[in-house]
PDB file of C-alpha atoms in Angstrom:
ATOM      1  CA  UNK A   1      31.511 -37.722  58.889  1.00 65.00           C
ATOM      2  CA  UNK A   2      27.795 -38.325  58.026  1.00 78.00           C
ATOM      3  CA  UNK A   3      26.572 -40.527  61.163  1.00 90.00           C
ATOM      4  CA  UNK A   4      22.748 -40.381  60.060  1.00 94.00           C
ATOM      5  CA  UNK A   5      22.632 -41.171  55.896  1.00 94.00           C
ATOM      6  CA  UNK A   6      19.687 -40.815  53.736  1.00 95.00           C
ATOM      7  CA  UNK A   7      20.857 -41.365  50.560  1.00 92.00           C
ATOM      8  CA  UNK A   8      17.952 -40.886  48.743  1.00 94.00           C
ATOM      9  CA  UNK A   9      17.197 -36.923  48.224  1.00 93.00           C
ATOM     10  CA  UNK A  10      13.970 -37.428  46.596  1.00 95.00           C
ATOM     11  CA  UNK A  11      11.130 -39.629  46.207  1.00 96.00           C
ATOM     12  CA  UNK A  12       7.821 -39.288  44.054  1.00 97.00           C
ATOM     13  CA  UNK A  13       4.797 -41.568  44.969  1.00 97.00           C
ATOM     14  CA  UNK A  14       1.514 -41.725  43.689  1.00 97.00           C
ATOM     15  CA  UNK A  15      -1.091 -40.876  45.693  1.00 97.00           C
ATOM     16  CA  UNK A  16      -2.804 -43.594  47.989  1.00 97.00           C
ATOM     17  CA  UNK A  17       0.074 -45.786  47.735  1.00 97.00           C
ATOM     18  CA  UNK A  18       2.196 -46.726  50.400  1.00 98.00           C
ATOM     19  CA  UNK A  19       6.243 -44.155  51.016  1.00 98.00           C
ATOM     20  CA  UNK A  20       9.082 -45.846  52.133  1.00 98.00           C
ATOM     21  CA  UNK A  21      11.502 -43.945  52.831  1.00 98.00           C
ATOM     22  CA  UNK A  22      14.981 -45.201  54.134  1.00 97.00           C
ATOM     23  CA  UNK A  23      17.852 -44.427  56.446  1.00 97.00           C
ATOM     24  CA  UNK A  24      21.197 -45.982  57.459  1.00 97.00           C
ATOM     25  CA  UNK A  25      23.772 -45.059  60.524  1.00 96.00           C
ATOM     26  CA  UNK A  26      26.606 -45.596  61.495  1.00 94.00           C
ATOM     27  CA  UNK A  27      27.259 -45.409  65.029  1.00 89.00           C
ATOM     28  CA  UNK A  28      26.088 -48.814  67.178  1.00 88.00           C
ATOM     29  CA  UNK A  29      25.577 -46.140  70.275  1.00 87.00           C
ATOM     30  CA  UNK A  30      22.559 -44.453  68.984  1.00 90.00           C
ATOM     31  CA  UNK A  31      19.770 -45.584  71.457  1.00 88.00           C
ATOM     32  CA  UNK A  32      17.256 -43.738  69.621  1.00 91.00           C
ATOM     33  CA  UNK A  33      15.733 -42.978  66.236  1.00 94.00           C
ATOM     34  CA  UNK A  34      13.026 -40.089  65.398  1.00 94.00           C
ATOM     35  CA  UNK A  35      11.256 -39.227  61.689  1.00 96.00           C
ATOM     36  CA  UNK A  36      10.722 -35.349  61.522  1.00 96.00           C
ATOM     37  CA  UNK A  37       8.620 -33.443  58.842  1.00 97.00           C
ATOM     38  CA  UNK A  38       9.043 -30.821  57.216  1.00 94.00           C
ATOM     39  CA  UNK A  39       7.501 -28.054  55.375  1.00 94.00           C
ATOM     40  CA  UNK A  40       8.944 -25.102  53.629  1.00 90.00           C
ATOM     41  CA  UNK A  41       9.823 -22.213  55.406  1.00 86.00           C
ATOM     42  CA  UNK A  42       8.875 -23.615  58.745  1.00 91.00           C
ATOM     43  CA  UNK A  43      10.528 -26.065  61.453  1.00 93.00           C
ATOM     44  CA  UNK A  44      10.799 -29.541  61.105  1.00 94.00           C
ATOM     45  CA  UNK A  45       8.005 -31.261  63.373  1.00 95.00           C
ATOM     46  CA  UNK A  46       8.180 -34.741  65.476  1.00 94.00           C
ATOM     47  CA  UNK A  47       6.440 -37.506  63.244  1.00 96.00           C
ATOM     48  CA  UNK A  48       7.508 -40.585  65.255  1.00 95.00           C
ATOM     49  CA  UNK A  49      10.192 -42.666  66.838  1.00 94.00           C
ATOM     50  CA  UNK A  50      11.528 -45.852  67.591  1.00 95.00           C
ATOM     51  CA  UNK A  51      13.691 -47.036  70.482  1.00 92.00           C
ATOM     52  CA  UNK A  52      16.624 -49.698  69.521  1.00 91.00           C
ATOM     53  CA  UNK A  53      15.140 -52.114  72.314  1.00 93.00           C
ATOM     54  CA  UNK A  54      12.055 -52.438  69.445  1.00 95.00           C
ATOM     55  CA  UNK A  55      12.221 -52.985  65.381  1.00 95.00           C
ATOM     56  CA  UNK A  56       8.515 -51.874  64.895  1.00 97.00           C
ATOM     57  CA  UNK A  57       6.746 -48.372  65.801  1.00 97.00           C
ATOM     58  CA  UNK A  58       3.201 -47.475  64.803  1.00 97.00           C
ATOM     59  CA  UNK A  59       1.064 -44.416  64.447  1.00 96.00           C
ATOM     60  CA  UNK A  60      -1.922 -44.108  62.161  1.00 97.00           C
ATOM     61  CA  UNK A  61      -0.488 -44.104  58.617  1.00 97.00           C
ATOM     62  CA  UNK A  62       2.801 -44.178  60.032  1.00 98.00           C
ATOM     63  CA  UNK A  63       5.238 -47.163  61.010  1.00 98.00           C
ATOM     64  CA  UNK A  64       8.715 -47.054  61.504  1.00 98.00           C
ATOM     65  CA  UNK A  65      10.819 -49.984  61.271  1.00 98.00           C
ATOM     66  CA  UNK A  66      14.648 -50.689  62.981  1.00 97.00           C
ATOM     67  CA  UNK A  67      16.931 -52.952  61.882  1.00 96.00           C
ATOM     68  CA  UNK A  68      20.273 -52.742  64.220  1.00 95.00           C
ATOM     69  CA  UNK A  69      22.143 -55.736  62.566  1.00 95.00           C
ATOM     70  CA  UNK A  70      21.833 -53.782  59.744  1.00 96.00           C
ATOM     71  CA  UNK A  71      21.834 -50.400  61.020  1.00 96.00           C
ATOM     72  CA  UNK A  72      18.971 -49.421  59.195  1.00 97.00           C
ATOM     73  CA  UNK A  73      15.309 -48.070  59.670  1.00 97.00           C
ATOM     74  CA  UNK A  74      12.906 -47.160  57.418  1.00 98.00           C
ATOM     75  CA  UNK A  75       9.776 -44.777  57.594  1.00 98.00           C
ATOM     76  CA  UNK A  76       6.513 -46.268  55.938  1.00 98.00           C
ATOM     77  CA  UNK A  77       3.394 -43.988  54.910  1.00 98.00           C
ATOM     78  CA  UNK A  78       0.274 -45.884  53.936  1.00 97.00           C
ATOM     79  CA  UNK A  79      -1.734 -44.478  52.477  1.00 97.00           C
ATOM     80  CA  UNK A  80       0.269 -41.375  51.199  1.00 97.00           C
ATOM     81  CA  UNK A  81      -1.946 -38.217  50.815  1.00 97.00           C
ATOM     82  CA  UNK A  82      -0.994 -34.691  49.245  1.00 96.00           C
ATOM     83  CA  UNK A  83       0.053 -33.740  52.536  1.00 96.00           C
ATOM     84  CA  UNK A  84       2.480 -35.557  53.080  1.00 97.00           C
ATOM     85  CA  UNK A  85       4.694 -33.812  50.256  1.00 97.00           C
ATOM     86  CA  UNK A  86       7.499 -32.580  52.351  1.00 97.00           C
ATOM     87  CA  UNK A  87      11.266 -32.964  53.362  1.00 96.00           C
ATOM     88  CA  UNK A  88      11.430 -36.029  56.014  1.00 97.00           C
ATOM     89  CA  UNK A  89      14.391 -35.935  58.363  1.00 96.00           C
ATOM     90  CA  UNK A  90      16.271 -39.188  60.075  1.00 96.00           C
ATOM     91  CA  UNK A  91      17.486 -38.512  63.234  1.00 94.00           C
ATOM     92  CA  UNK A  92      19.363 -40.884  65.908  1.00 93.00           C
ATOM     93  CA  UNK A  93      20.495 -40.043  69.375  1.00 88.00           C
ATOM     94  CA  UNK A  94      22.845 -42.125  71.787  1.00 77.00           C
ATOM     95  CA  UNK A  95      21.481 -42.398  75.365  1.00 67.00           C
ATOM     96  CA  UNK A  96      24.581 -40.919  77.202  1.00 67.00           C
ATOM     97  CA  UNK A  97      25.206 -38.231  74.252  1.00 60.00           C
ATOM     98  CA  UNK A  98      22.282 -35.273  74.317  1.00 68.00           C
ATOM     99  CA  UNK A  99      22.457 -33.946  70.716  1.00 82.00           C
ATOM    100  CA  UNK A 100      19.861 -35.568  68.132  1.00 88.00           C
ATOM    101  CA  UNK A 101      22.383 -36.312  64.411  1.00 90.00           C
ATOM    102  CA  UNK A 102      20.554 -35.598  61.621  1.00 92.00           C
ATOM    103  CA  UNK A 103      20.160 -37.133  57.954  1.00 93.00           C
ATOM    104  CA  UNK A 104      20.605 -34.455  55.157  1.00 93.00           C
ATOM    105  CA  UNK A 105      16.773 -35.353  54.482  1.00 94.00           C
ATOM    106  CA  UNK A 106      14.606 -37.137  51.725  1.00 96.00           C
ATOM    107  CA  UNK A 107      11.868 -34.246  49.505  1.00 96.00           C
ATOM    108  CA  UNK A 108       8.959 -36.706  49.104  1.00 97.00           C
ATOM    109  CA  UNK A 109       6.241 -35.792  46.312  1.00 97.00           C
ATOM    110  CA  UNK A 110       2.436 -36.803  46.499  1.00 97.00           C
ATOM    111  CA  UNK A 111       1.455 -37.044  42.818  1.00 96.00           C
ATOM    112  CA  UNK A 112      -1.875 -36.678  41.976  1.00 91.00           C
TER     113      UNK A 112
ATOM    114  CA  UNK B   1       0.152 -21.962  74.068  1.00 52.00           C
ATOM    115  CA  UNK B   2       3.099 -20.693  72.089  1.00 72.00           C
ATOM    116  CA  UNK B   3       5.618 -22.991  71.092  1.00 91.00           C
ATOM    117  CA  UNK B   4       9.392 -22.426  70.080  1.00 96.00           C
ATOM    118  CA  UNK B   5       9.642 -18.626  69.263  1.00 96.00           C
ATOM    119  CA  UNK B   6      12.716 -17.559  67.430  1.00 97.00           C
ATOM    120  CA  UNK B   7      13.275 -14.167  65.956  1.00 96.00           C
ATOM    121  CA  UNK B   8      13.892 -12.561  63.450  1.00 97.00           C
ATOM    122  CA  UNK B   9      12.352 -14.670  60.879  1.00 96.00           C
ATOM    123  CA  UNK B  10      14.583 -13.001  57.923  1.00 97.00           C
ATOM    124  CA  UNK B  11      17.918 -11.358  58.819  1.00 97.00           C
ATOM    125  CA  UNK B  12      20.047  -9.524  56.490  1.00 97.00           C
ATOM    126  CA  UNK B  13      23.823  -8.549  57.441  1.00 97.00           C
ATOM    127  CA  UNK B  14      26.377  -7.364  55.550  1.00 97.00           C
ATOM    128  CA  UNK B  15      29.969  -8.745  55.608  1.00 97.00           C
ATOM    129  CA  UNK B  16      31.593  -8.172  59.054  1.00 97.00           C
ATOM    130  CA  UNK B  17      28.822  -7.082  61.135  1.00 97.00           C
ATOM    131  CA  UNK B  18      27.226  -8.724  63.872  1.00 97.00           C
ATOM    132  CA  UNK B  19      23.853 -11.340  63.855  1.00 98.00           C
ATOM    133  CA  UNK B  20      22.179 -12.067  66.794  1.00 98.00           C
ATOM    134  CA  UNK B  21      19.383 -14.850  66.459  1.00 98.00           C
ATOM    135  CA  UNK B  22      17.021 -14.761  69.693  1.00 98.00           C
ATOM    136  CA  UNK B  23      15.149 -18.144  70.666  1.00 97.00           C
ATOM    137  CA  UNK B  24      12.247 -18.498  73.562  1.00 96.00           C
ATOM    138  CA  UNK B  25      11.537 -22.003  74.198  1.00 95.00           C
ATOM    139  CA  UNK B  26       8.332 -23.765  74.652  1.00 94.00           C
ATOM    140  CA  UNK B  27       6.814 -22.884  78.379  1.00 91.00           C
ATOM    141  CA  UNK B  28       8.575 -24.972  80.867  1.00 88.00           C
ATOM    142  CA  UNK B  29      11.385 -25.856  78.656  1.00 90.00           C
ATOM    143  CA  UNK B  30      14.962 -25.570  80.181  1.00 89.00           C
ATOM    144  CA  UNK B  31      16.780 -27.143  77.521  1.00 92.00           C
ATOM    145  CA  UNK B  32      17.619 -25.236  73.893  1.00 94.00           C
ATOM    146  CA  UNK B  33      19.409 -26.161  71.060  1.00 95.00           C
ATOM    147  CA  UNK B  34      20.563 -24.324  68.101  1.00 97.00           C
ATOM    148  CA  UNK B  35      20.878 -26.240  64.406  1.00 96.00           C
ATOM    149  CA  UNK B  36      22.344 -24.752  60.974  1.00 96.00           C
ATOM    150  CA  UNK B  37      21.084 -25.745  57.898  1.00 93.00           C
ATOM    151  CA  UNK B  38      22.468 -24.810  55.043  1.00 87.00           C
ATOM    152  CA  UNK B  39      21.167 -24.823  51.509  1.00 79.00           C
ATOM    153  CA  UNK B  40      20.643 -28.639  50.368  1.00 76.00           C
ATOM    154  CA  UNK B  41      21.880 -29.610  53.000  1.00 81.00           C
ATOM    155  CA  UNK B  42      20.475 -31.577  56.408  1.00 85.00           C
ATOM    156  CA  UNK B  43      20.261 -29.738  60.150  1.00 92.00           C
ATOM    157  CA  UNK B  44      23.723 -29.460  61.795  1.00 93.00           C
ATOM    158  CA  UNK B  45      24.118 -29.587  65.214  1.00 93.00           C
ATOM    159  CA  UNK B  46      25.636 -26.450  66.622  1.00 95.00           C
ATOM    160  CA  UNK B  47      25.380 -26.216  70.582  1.00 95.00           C
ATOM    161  CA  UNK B  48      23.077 -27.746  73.033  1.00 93.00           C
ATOM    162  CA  UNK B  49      22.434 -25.341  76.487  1.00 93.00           C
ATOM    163  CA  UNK B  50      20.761 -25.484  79.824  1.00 91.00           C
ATOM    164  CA  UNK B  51      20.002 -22.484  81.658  1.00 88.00           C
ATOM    165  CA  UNK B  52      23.022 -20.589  82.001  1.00 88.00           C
ATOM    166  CA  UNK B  53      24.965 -23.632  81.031  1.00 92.00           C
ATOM    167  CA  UNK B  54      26.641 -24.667  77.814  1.00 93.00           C
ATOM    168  CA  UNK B  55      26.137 -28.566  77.903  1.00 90.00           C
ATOM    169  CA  UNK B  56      27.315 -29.594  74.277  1.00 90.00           C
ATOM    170  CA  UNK B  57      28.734 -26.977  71.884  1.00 93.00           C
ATOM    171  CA  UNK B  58      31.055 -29.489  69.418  1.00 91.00           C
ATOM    172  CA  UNK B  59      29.266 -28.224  66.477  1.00 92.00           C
ATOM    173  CA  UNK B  60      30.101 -25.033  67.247  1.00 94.00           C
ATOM    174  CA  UNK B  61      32.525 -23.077  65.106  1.00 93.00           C
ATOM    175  CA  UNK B  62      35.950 -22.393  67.463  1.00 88.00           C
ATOM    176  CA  UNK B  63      35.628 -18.797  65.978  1.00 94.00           C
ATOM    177  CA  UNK B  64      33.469 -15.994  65.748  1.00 97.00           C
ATOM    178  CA  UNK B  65      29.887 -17.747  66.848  1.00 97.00           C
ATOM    179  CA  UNK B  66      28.756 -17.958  70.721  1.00 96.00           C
ATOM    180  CA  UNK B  67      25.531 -18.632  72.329  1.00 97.00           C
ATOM    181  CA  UNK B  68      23.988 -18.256  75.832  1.00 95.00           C
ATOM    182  CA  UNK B  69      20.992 -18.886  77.424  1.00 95.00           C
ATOM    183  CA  UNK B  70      20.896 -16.382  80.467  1.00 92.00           C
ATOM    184  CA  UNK B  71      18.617 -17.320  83.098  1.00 89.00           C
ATOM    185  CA  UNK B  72      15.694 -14.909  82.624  1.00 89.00           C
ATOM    186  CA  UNK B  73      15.320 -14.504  78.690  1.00 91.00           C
ATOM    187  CA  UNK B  74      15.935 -15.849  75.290  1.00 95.00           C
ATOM    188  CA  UNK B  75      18.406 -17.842  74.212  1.00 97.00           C
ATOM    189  CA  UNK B  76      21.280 -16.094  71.564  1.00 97.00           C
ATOM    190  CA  UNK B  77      23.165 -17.027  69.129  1.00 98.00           C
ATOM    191  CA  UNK B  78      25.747 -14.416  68.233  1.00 98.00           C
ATOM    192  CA  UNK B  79      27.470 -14.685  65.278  1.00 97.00           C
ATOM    193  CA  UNK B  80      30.467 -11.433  64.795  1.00 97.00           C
ATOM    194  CA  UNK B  81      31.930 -10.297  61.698  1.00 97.00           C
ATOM    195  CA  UNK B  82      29.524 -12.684  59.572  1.00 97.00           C
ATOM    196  CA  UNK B  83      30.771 -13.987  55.978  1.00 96.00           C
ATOM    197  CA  UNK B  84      28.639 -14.831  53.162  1.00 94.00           C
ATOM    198  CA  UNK B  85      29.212 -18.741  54.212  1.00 93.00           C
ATOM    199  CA  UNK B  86      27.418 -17.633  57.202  1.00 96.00           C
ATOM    200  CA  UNK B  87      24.424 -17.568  55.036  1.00 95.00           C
ATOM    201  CA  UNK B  88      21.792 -20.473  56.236  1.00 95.00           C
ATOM    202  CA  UNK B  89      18.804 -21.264  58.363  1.00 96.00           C
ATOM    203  CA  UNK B  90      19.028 -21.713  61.619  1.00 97.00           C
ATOM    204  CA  UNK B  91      16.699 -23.527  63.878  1.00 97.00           C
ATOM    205  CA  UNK B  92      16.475 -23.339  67.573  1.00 97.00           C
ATOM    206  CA  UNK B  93      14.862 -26.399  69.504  1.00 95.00           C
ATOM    207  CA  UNK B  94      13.423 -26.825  73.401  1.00 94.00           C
ATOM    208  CA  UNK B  95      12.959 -29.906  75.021  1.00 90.00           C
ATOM    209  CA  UNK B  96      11.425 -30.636  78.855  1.00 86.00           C
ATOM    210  CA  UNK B  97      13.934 -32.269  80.404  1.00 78.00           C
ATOM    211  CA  UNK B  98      16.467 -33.256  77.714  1.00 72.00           C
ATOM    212  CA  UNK B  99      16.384 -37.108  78.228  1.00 72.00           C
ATOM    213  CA  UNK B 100      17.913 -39.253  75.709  1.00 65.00           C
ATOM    214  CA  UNK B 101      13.774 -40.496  73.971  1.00 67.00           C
ATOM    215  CA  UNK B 102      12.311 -37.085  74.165  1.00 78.00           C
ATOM    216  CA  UNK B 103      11.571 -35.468  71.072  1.00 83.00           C
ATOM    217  CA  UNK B 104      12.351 -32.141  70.159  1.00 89.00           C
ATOM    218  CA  UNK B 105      10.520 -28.685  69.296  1.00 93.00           C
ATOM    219  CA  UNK B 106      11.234 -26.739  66.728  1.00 95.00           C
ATOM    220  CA  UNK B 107      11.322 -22.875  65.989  1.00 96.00           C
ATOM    221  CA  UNK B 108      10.358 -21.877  62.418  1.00 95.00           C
ATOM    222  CA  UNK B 109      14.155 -20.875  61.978  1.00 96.00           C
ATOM    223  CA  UNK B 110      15.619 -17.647  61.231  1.00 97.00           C
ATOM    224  CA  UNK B 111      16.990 -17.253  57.763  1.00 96.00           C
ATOM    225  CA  UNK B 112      20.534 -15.111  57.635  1.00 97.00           C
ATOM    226  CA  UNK B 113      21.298 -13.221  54.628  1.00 96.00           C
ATOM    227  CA  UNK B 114      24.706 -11.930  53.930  1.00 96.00           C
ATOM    228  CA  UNK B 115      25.667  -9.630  51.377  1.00 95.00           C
TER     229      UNK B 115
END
């Protein structure tokens, strides 16, 4: 029962142009939405969230965007850089329910 | 300043012995939770604790796998009589206070190997 769907496993953008990178869910309860990063062999680290009372989220290069009618949000980098090859992680989280559902992830590549 | 500490980083076990994963959370941290993530494949809840309280273990397989988080020490996850579909990373993560917009902190996982 996959709550948190990224149904895109990979993703190859060229460098300096803008990621999207997409997510759906399923349960209307989730209160709260959080992009994590990450790199081989090591945790996943917080990039940025959203909160369902909002459908925009920005931070630098990154902006996440909610849709609840749709039940779908959406991670934006602009522009990408070489660094940002890595596996990004949905993640949504009810308010009354403590555990954080992840996505099965998305491997982004930075060409050159 | 260290953050989420979980060790070992690489754990090899043979089939019916015994793991035991060990996770100290970020200073001040009450609040642990343990994820599974198995080869291409996303992070999968396990069990969510307090300090000497299990608050949320529904990932949790019924058998063989417990976890605890005693009030002075790590956190463990003990795993008996592993089987190679045991095999996976496993990520611990802290948070302050455990509200429902606080982000998490992870460990750099410890990868179980069974032969």
């Amino acid at each position: 029962d996959q709550q948190v769907k990224q149904n895109s496993p990979s993703l190859s953008v060229q460098e300096g142009r803008i990621s999207i990178l997409n997510c759906d869910y399923t349960n209307s309860m989730f209160d709260y939405f959080l992009w994590y990063k990450k790199y081989p062999a090591e945790g996943p680290t917080f990039l940025i969230s959203i909160s369902s009372i909002k459908d925009k989220n920005e931070d630098g290069r990154f902006t996440v965007f909610l849709n609840k009618s749709a039940k779908h949000l959406s991670l934006h980098i602009v522009p990408s850089q070489p660094g940002d090859s890595a596996v990004y992680f949905c993640a949504a989280r009810g308010n009354r329910d403590d555990k954080i559902i992840f996505g099965k992830g998305t491997r982004l590549h930075i060409l050159p | 300043n260290a953050g989420v500490m979980q060790n070992p980083r690489h754990l090899v076990r043979r089939r019916g012995q015994e793991a035991r994963l060990r996770c100290s959370p970020m200073k001040g941290h009450s609040h642990v939770y343990w994820y599974r993530q198995l080869p291409e494949e996303g992070l999968k809840f396990m069990v969510y604790l307090q300090k000497e309280n299990i608050i949320d273990e529904s990932g949790m397989p019924k058998e063989r796998f417990s976890a605890e988080f005693p009030k002075e020490g790590p956190s463990i996850l003990r795993i008996q009589q592993v089987v190679r579909g045991d095999s996976a990373a496993y990520f611990c993560a802290s948070s302050l206070s455990g509200t429902a917009g606080e982000k998490l902190f992870f460990g750099s996982g410890t990868q179980l190997s069974v032969l």
